JSON list of C-alpha atoms in Angstrom, two decimals:
[
{"chain": "S", "resi": 1, "resn": "UNK", "atom": "CA", "xyz": [-24.70, -9.49, 1.02]},
{"chain": "S", "resi": 2, "resn": "UNK", "atom": "CA", "xyz": [-25.99, -6.09, 2.14]},
{"chain": "S", "resi": 3, "resn": "UNK", "atom": "CA", "xyz": [-22.44, -4.70, 2.05]},
{"chain": "S", "resi": 4, "resn": "UNK", "atom": "CA", "xyz": [-21.82, -5.95, -1.49]},
{"chain": "S", "resi": 5, "resn": "UNK", "atom": "CA", "xyz": [-25.16, -4.53, -2.67]},
{"chain": "S", "resi": 6, "resn": "UNK", "atom": "CA", "xyz": [-24.40, -1.14, -1.07]},
{"chain": "S", "resi": 7, "resn": "UNK", "atom": "CA", "xyz": [-20.95, -0.98, -2.66]},
{"chain": "S", "resi": 8, "resn": "UNK", "atom": "CA", "xyz": [-22.29, -1.89, -6.11]},
{"chain": "S", "resi": 9, "resn": "UNK", "atom": "CA", "xyz": [-25.16, 0.58, -5.78]},
{"chain": "S", "resi": 10, "resn": "UNK", "atom": "CA", "xyz": [-22.81, 3.40, -4.75]},
{"chain": "S", "resi": 11, "resn": "UNK", "atom": "CA", "xyz": [-20.45, 2.69, -7.62]},
{"chain": "S", "resi": 12, "resn": "UNK", "atom": "CA", "xyz": [-23.35, 2.66, -10.10]},
{"chain": "S", "resi": 13, "resn": "UNK", "atom": "CA", "xyz": [-24.71, 5.86, -8.57]},
{"chain": "S", "resi": 14, "resn": "UNK", "atom": "CA", "xyz": [-21.34, 7.57, -8.79]},
{"chain": "S", "resi": 15, "resn": "UNK", "atom": "CA", "xyz": [-20.73, 6.64, -12.42]},
{"chain": "S", "resi": 16, "resn": "UNK", "atom": "CA", "xyz": [-24.25, 7.54, -13.49]},
{"chain": "S", "resi": 17, "resn": "UNK", "atom": "CA", "xyz": [-23.65, 11.08, -12.19]},
{"chain": "S", "resi": 18, "resn": "UNK", "atom": "CA", "xyz": [-20.65, 11.46, -14.50]},
{"chain": "S", "resi": 19, "resn": "UNK", "atom": "CA", "xyz": [-18.12, 12.10, -11.75]},
{"chain": "S", "resi": 20, "resn": "UNK", "atom": "CA", "xyz": [-14.49, 12.61, -12.65]},
{"chain": "S", "resi": 21, "resn": "UNK", "atom": "CA", "xyz": [-12.15, 9.69, -12.09]},
{"chain": "S", "resi": 22, "resn": "UNK", "atom": "CA", "xyz": [-10.47, 11.52, -9.20]},
{"chain": "S", "resi": 23, "resn": "UNK", "atom": "CA", "xyz": [-13.74, 12.00, -7.37]},
{"chain": "S", "resi": 24, "resn": "UNK", "atom": "CA", "xyz": [-14.25, 8.34, -6.46]},
{"chain": "S", "resi": 25, "resn": "UNK", "atom": "CA", "xyz": [-11.88, 6.67, -4.04]},
{"chain": "S", "resi": 26, "resn": "UNK", "atom": "CA", "xyz": [-12.46, 3.07, -3.05]},
{"chain": "S", "resi": 27, "resn": "UNK", "atom": "CA", "xyz": [-10.53, 1.46, -0.23]},
{"chain": "S", "resi": 28, "resn": "UNK", "atom": "CA", "xyz": [-12.16, -1.85, 0.65]},
{"chain": "S", "resi": 29, "resn": "UNK", "atom": "CA", "xyz": [-14.97, -1.05, 3.05]},
{"chain": "S", "resi": 30, "resn": "UNK", "atom": "CA", "xyz": [-14.44, 2.71, 2.68]},
{"chain": "S", "resi": 31, "resn": "UNK", "atom": "CA", "xyz": [-15.84, 4.54, -0.35]},
{"chain": "S", "resi": 32, "resn": "UNK", "atom": "CA", "xyz": [-15.33, 8.27, -0.84]},
{"chain": "S", "resi": 33, "resn": "UNK", "atom": "CA", "xyz": [-17.44, 10.23, -3.35]},
{"chain": "S", "resi": 34, "resn": "UNK", "atom": "CA", "xyz": [-17.69, 13.94, -4.15]},
{"chain": "S", "resi": 35, "resn": "UNK", "atom": "CA", "xyz": [-20.84, 15.31, -5.75]},
{"chain": "S", "resi": 36, "resn": "UNK", "atom": "CA", "xyz": [-21.25, 18.78, -7.26]},
{"chain": "S", "resi": 37, "resn": "UNK", "atom": "CA", "xyz": [-24.66, 20.32, -7.80]},
{"chain": "S", "resi": 38, "resn": "UNK", "atom": "CA", "xyz": [-25.81, 22.93, -10.33]},
{"chain": "S", "resi": 39, "resn": "UNK", "atom": "CA", "xyz": [-24.78, 25.73, -7.93]},
{"chain": "S", "resi": 40, "resn": "UNK", "atom": "CA", "xyz": [-21.23, 24.29, -7.77]},
{"chain": "S", "resi": 41, "resn": "UNK", "atom": "CA", "xyz": [-21.73, 23.28, -4.12]},
{"chain": "S", "resi": 42, "resn": "UNK", "atom": "CA", "xyz": [-19.81, 20.15, -3.19]},
{"chain": "S", "resi": 43, "resn": "UNK", "atom": "CA", "xyz": [-21.00, 17.29, -1.02]},
{"chain": "S", "resi": 44, "resn": "UNK", "atom": "CA", "xyz": [-18.26, 14.94, 0.20]},
{"chain": "S", "resi": 45, "resn": "UNK", "atom": "CA", "xyz": [-19.41, 11.49, 1.29]},
{"chain": "S", "resi": 46, "resn": "UNK", "atom": "CA", "xyz": [-17.29, 8.81, 2.96]},
{"chain": "S", "resi": 47, "resn": "UNK", "atom": "CA", "xyz": [-19.16, 5.54, 3.33]},
{"chain": "S", "resi": 48, "resn": "UNK", "atom": "CA", "xyz": [-17.80, 3.18, 6.00]},
{"chain": "S", "resi": 49, "resn": "UNK", "atom": "CA", "xyz": [-19.48, -0.14, 5.28]},
{"chain": "S", "resi": 50, "resn": "UNK", "atom": "CA", "xyz": [-17.91, -1.82, 8.32]},
{"chain": "S", "resi": 51, "resn": "UNK", "atom": "CA", "xyz": [-19.50, 0.68, 10.72]},
{"chain": "S", "resi": 52, "resn": "UNK", "atom": "CA", "xyz": [-22.61, 1.15, 8.52]},
{"chain": "S", "resi": 53, "resn": "UNK", "atom": "CA", "xyz": [-22.26, 4.96, 8.54]},
{"chain": "S", "resi": 54, "resn": "UNK", "atom": "CA", "xyz": [-21.59, 7.80, 6.13]},
{"chain": "S", "resi": 55, "resn": "UNK", "atom": "CA", "xyz": [-19.56, 10.89, 7.00]},
{"chain": "S", "resi": 56, "resn": "UNK", "atom": "CA", "xyz": [-20.78, 13.95, 5.13]},
{"chain": "S", "resi": 57, "resn": "UNK", "atom": "CA", "xyz": [-18.86, 17.18, 4.63]},
{"chain": "S", "resi": 58, "resn": "UNK", "atom": "CA", "xyz": [-21.07, 19.99, 3.41]},
{"chain": "S", "resi": 59, "resn": "UNK", "atom": "CA", "xyz": [-21.12, 23.75, 3.90]},
{"chain": "S", "resi": 60, "resn": "UNK", "atom": "CA", "xyz": [-18.53, 23.64, 6.68]},
{"chain": "S", "resi": 61, "resn": "UNK", "atom": "CA", "xyz": [-20.23, 20.83, 8.62]},
{"chain": "S", "resi": 62, "resn": "UNK", "atom": "CA", "xyz": [-18.74, 17.36, 9.09]},
{"chain": "S", "resi": 63, "resn": "UNK", "atom": "CA", "xyz": [-21.34, 14.90, 10.36]},
{"chain": "S", "resi": 64, "resn": "UNK", "atom": "CA", "xyz": [-21.66, 11.13, 10.76]},
{"chain": "S", "resi": 65, "resn": "UNK", "atom": "CA", "xyz": [-24.99, 9.61, 9.81]},
{"chain": "S", "resi": 66, "resn": "UNK", "atom": "CA", "xyz": [-25.97, 6.06, 10.75]},
{"chain": "S", "resi": 67, "resn": "UNK", "atom": "CA", "xyz": [-27.57, 3.84, 8.14]},
{"chain": "S", "resi": 68, "resn": "UNK", "atom": "CA", "xyz": [-31.33, 3.33, 8.17]},
{"chain": "S", "resi": 69, "resn": "UNK", "atom": "CA", "xyz": [-33.30, 0.52, 6.53]},
{"chain": "S", "resi": 70, "resn": "UNK", "atom": "CA", "xyz": [-34.54, 1.77, 3.14]},
{"chain": "S", "resi": 71, "resn": "UNK", "atom": "CA", "xyz": [-36.91, -0.21, 0.96]},
{"chain": "S", "resi": 72, "resn": "UNK", "atom": "CA", "xyz": [-34.45, 0.56, -1.85]},
{"chain": "S", "resi": 73, "resn": "UNK", "atom": "CA", "xyz": [-31.60, 2.97, -2.44]},
{"chain": "S", "resi": 74, "resn": "UNK", "atom": "CA", "xyz": [-29.68, 4.53, 0.44]},
{"chain": "S", "resi": 75, "resn": "UNK", "atom": "CA", "xyz": [-30.88, 6.25, 3.61]},
{"chain": "S", "resi": 76, "resn": "UNK", "atom": "CA", "xyz": [-28.71, 7.70, 6.37]},
{"chain": "S", "resi": 77, "resn": "UNK", "atom": "CA", "xyz": [-30.07, 9.95, 9.09]},
{"chain": "S", "resi": 78, "resn": "UNK", "atom": "CA", "xyz": [-29.46, 11.63, 12.44]},
{"chain": "S", "resi": 79, "resn": "UNK", "atom": "CA", "xyz": [-31.50, 14.24, 14.32]},
{"chain": "S", "resi": 80, "resn": "UNK", "atom": "CA", "xyz": [-30.41, 17.10, 12.00]},
{"chain": "S", "resi": 81, "resn": "UNK", "atom": "CA", "xyz": [-29.35, 15.61, 8.64]},
{"chain": "S", "resi": 82, "resn": "UNK", "atom": "CA", "xyz": [-30.85, 13.04, 6.29]},
{"chain": "S", "resi": 83, "resn": "UNK", "atom": "CA", "xyz": [-29.21, 11.62, 3.17]},
{"chain": "S", "resi": 84, "resn": "UNK", "atom": "CA", "xyz": [-31.31, 9.70, 0.66]},
{"chain": "S", "resi": 85, "resn": "UNK", "atom": "CA", "xyz": [-30.48, 8.38, -2.75]},
{"chain": "S", "resi": 86, "resn": "UNK", "atom": "CA", "xyz": [-31.69, 6.04, -5.44]},
{"chain": "S", "resi": 87, "resn": "UNK", "atom": "CA", "xyz": [-30.25, 5.41, -8.86]},
{"chain": "S", "resi": 88, "resn": "UNK", "atom": "CA", "xyz": [-28.44, 8.52, -9.98]},
{"chain": "S", "resi": 89, "resn": "UNK", "atom": "CA", "xyz": [-30.26, 10.90, -7.63]},
{"chain": "S", "resi": 90, "resn": "UNK", "atom": "CA", "xyz": [-29.03, 11.96, -4.17]},
{"chain": "S", "resi": 91, "resn": "UNK", "atom": "CA", "xyz": [-30.62, 14.44, -1.76]},
{"chain": "S", "resi": 92, "resn": "UNK", "atom": "CA", "xyz": [-29.30, 15.90, 1.49]},
{"chain": "S", "resi": 93, "resn": "UNK", "atom": "CA", "xyz": [-31.73, 17.43, 3.97]},
{"chain": "S", "resi": 94, "resn": "UNK", "atom": "CA", "xyz": [-30.86, 19.63, 6.94]},
{"chain": "S", "resi": 95, "resn": "UNK", "atom": "CA", "xyz": [-33.64, 20.15, 9.46]},
{"chain": "S", "resi": 96, "resn": "UNK", "atom": "CA", "xyz": [-36.11, 18.62, 6.95]},
{"chain": "S", "resi": 97, "resn": "UNK", "atom": "CA", "xyz": [-35.19, 21.14, 4.21]},
{"chain": "S", "resi": 98, "resn": "UNK", "atom": "CA", "xyz": [-33.32, 20.21, 1.03]},
{"chain": "S", "resi": 99, "resn": "UNK", "atom": "CA", "xyz": [-29.82, 21.71, 1.06]},
{"chain": "S", "resi": 100, "resn": "UNK", "atom": "CA", "xyz": [-28.21, 19.64, -1.72]},
{"chain": "S", "resi": 101, "resn": "UNK", "atom": "CA", "xyz": [-29.65, 17.80, -4.70]},
{"chain": "S", "resi": 102, "resn": "UNK", "atom": "CA", "xyz": [-28.01, 16.56, -7.86]}
]
């Protein structure tokens, strides 16, 4: 049930951000999304629902973040990066500072 909810939430989040058709790639338990912020920075996310992780590619870094238990929305975190999102809003933190926000 959690997996289905996460997939539906990510799809709704992606479409609410008006992403191009080519920017969403679904492959079963793998969902790939590219976000662009107002500064034209890109954040690439690959959600692996089987492993319960997201792989982020941002500003030359490629990092895997394990899923956390949010009250609602999404939350992935390691010791350096944190990814949070709810509805159509997504925020990436690096060392507790916002580095990407749509």
